[in-house]
C-alpha positions as a LaTeX table, in Angstrom:
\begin{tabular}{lrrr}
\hline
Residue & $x$ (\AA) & $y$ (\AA) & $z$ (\AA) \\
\hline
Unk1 & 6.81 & 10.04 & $-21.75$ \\
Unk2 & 6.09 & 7.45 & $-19.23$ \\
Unk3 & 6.04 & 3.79 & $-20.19$ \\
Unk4 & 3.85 & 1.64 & $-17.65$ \\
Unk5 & 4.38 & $-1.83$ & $-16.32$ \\
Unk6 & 2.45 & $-3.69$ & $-14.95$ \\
Unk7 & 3.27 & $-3.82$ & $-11.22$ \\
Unk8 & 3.22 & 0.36 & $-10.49$ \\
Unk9 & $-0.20$ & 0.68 & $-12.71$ \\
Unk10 & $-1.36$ & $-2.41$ & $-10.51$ \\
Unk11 & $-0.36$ & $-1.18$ & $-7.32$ \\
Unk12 & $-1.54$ & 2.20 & $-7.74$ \\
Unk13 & $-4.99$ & 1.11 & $-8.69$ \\
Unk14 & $-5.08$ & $-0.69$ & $-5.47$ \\
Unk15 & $-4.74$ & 1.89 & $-3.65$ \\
Unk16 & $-6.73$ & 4.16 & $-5.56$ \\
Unk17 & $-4.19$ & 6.54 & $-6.77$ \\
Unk18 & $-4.34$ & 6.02 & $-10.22$ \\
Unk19 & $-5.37$ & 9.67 & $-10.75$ \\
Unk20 & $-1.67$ & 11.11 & $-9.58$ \\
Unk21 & $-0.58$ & 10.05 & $-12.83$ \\
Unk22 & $-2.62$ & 13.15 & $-14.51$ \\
Unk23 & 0.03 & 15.56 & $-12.50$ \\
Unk24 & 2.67 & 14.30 & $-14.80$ \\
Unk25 & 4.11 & 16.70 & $-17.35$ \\
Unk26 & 4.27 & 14.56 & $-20.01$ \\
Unk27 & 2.03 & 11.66 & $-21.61$ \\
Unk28 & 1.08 & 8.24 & $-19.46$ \\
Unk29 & 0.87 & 5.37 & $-21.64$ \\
Unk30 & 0.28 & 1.33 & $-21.26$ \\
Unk31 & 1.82 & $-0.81$ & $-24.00$ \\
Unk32 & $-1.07$ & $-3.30$ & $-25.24$ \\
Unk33 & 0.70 & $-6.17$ & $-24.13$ \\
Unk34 & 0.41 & $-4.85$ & $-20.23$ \\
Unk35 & $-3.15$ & $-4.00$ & $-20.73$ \\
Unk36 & $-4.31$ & $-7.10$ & $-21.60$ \\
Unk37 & $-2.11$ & $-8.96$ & $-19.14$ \\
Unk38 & $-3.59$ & $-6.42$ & $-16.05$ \\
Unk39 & $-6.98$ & $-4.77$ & $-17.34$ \\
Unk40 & $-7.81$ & $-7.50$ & $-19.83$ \\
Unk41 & $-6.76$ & $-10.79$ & $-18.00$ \\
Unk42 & $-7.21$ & $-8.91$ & $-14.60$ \\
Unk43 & $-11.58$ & $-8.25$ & $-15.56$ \\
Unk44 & $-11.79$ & $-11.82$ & $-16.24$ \\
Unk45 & $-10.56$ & $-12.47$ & $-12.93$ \\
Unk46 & $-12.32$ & $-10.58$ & $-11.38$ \\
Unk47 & $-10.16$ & $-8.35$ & $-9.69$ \\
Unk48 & $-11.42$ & $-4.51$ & $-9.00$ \\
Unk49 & $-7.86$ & $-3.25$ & $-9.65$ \\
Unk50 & $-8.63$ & $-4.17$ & $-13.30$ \\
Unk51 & $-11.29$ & $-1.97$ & $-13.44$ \\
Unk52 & $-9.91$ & 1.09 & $-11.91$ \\
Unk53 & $-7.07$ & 1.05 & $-14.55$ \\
Unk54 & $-9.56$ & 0.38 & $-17.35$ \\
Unk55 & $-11.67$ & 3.59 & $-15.87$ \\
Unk56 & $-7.88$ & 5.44 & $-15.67$ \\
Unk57 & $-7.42$ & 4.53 & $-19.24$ \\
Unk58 & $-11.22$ & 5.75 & $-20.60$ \\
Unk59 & $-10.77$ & 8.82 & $-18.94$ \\
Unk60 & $-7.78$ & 9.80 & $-20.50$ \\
Unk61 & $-5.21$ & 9.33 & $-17.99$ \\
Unk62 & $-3.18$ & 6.90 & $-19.94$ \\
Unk63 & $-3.14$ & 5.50 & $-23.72$ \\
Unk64 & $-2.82$ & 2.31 & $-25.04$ \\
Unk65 & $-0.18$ & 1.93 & $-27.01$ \\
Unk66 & 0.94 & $-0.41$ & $-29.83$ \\
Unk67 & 4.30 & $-1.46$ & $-30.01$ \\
Unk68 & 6.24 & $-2.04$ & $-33.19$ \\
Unk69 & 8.53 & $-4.51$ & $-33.78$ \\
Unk70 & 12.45 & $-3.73$ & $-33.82$ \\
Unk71 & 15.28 & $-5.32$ & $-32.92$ \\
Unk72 & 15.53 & $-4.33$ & $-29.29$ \\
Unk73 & 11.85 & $-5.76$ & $-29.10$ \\
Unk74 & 13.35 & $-8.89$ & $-31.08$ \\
Unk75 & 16.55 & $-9.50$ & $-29.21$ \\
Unk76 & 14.58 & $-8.84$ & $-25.64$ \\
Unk77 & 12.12 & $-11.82$ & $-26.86$ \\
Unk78 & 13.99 & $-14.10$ & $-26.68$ \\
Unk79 & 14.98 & $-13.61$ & $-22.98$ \\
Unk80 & 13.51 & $-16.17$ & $-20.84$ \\
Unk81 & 13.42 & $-14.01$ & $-17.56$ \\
Unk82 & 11.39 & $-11.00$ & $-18.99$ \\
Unk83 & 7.58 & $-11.43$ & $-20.25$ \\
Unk84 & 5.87 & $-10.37$ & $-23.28$ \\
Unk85 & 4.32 & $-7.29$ & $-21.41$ \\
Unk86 & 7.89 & $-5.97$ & $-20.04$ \\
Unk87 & 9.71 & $-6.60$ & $-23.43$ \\
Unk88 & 6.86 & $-3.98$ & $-25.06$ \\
Unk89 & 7.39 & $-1.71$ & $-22.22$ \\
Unk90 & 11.25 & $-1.32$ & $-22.82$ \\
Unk91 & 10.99 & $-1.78$ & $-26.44$ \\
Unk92 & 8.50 & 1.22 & $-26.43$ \\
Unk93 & 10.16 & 3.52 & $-24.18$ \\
Unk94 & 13.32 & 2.74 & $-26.05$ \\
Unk95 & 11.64 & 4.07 & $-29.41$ \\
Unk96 & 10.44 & 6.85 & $-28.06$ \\
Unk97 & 12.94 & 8.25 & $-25.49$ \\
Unk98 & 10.45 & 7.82 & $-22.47$ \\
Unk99 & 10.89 & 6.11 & $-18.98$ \\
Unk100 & 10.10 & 3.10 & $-18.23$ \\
Unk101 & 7.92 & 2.71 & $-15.02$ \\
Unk102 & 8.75 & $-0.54$ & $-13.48$ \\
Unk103 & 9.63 & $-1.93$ & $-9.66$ \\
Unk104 & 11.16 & $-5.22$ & $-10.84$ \\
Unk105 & 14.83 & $-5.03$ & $-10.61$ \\
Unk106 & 15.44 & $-7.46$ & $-13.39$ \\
Unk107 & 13.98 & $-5.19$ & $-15.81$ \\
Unk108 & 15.27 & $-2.02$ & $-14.36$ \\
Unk109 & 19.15 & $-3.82$ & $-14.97$ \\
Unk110 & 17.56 & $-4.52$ & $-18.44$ \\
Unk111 & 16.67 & $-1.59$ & $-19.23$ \\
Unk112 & 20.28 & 0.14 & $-17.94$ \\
Unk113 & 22.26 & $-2.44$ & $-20.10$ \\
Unk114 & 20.43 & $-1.15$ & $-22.65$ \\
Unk115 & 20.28 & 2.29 & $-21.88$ \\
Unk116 & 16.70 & 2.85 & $-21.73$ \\
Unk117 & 15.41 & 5.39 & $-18.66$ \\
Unk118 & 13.76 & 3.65 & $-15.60$ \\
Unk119 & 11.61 & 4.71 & $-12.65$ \\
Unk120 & 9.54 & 3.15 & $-10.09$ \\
Unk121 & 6.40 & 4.02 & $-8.49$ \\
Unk122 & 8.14 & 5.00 & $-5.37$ \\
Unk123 & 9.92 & 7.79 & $-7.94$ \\
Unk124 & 6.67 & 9.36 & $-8.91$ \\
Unk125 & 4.74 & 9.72 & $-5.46$ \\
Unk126 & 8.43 & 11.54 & $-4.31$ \\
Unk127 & 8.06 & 13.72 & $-7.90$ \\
Unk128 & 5.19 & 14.86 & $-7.08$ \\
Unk129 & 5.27 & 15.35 & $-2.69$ \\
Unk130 & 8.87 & 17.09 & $-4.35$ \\
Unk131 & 6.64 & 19.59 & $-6.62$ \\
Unk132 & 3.91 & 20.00 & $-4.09$ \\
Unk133 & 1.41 & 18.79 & $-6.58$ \\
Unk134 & 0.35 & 15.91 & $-3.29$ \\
Unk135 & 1.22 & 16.82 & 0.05 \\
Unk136 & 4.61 & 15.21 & 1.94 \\
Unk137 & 1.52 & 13.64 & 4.62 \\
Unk138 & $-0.67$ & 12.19 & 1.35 \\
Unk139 & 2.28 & 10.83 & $-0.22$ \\
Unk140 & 3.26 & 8.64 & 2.82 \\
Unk141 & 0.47 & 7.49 & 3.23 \\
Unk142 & 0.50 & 6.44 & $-0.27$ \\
Unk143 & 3.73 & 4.54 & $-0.18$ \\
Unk144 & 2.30 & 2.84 & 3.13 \\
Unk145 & $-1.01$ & 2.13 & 1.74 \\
Unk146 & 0.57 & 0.15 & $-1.32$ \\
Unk147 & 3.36 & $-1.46$ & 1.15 \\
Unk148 & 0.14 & $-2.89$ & 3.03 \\
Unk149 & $-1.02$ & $-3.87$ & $-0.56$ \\
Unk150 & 1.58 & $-6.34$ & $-0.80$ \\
Unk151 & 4.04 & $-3.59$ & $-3.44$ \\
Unk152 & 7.62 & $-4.85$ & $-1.69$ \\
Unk153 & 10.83 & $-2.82$ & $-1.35$ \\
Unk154 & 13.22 & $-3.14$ & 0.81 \\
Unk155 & 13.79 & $-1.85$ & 4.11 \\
Unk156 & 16.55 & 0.11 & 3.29 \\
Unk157 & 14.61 & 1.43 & 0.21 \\
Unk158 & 11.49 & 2.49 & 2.33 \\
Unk159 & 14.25 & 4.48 & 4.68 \\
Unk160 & 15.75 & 6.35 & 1.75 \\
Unk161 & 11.68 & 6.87 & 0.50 \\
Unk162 & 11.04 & 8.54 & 4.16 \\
Unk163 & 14.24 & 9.95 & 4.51 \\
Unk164 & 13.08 & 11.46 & 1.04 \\
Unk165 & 9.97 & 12.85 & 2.00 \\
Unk166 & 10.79 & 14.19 & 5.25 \\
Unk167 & 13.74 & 16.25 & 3.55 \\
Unk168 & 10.59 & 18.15 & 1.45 \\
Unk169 & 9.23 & 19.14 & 4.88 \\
Unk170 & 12.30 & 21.43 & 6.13 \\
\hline
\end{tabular}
């Protein structure tokens, strides 16, 4: 199961590539917290990202999830540095053995003290140029389309992404 942040589900809508996400083997889901922070909060701002993942979610790509209270989700509240919508993505991929898909490295060092699974956007456009499901050419210009976006990594990161996808081409 994939867990979804805010920032990949955000940056994917952008560039309208919300619909890779139905190439995954296993379920896509958006803790309720994240949707109403990004689809909810995003609408009333008026921002057409919103929208796309709101379409993504009524036609079936992802569900909404709730997220039940435990003590990971209690002990994660009270850190200062993560928000709501974060805690209920690690607190629900925790409960459920899934991965949580997130780009900010805060959470991803959260997530490996506690021992929960983490991937970033980056990681699924590679998955699938790696499977063949999107082409090596398709998924560059993915990666490049959400750099221009304003999605940051690294320079050394966006090396090791190329690097990556030419590799899939010999």
């Amino acid at each position: 199961m994939w867990v979804f942040a805010a920032t990949p589900l955000i940056y994917l809508a952008k560039v309208e590539e919300l619909s890779l996400v139905q190439h995954l083997e296993t379920p896509c889901v958006i803790p309720e917290r994240v949707y109403e922070e990004v689809v909810t909060a995003g609408i009333d701002r008026g921002y057409p990202d919103a929208r796309r993942i709101e379409r993504s979610v009524d036609a079936d790509r992802f569900d909404v999830v709730t997220v039940e209270s435990s003590a990971l989700f209690s002990r994660l509240r009270t850190n200062p540095s993560l928000s709501d919508a974060d805690v209920a993505v690690l607190a629900y991929a925790d409960a459920y053995d899934g991965a949580a898909v997130m780009d900010e490295a805060y959470g991803r060092d959260v997530a490996a003290v506690e021992g929960i699974a983490t991937r970033g956007t980056a990681y699924l456009v590679l998955k699938l140029a790696k499977r063949g499901t999107i082409d090596v050419d398709d998924a560059r210009t993915t990666i490049d389309a959400m750099l221009e976006a304003g999605w940051y990594c690294t320079p050394d990161v966006y090396a090791k992404i190329v690097r990556t996808l030419e590799s899939f081409d010999e």
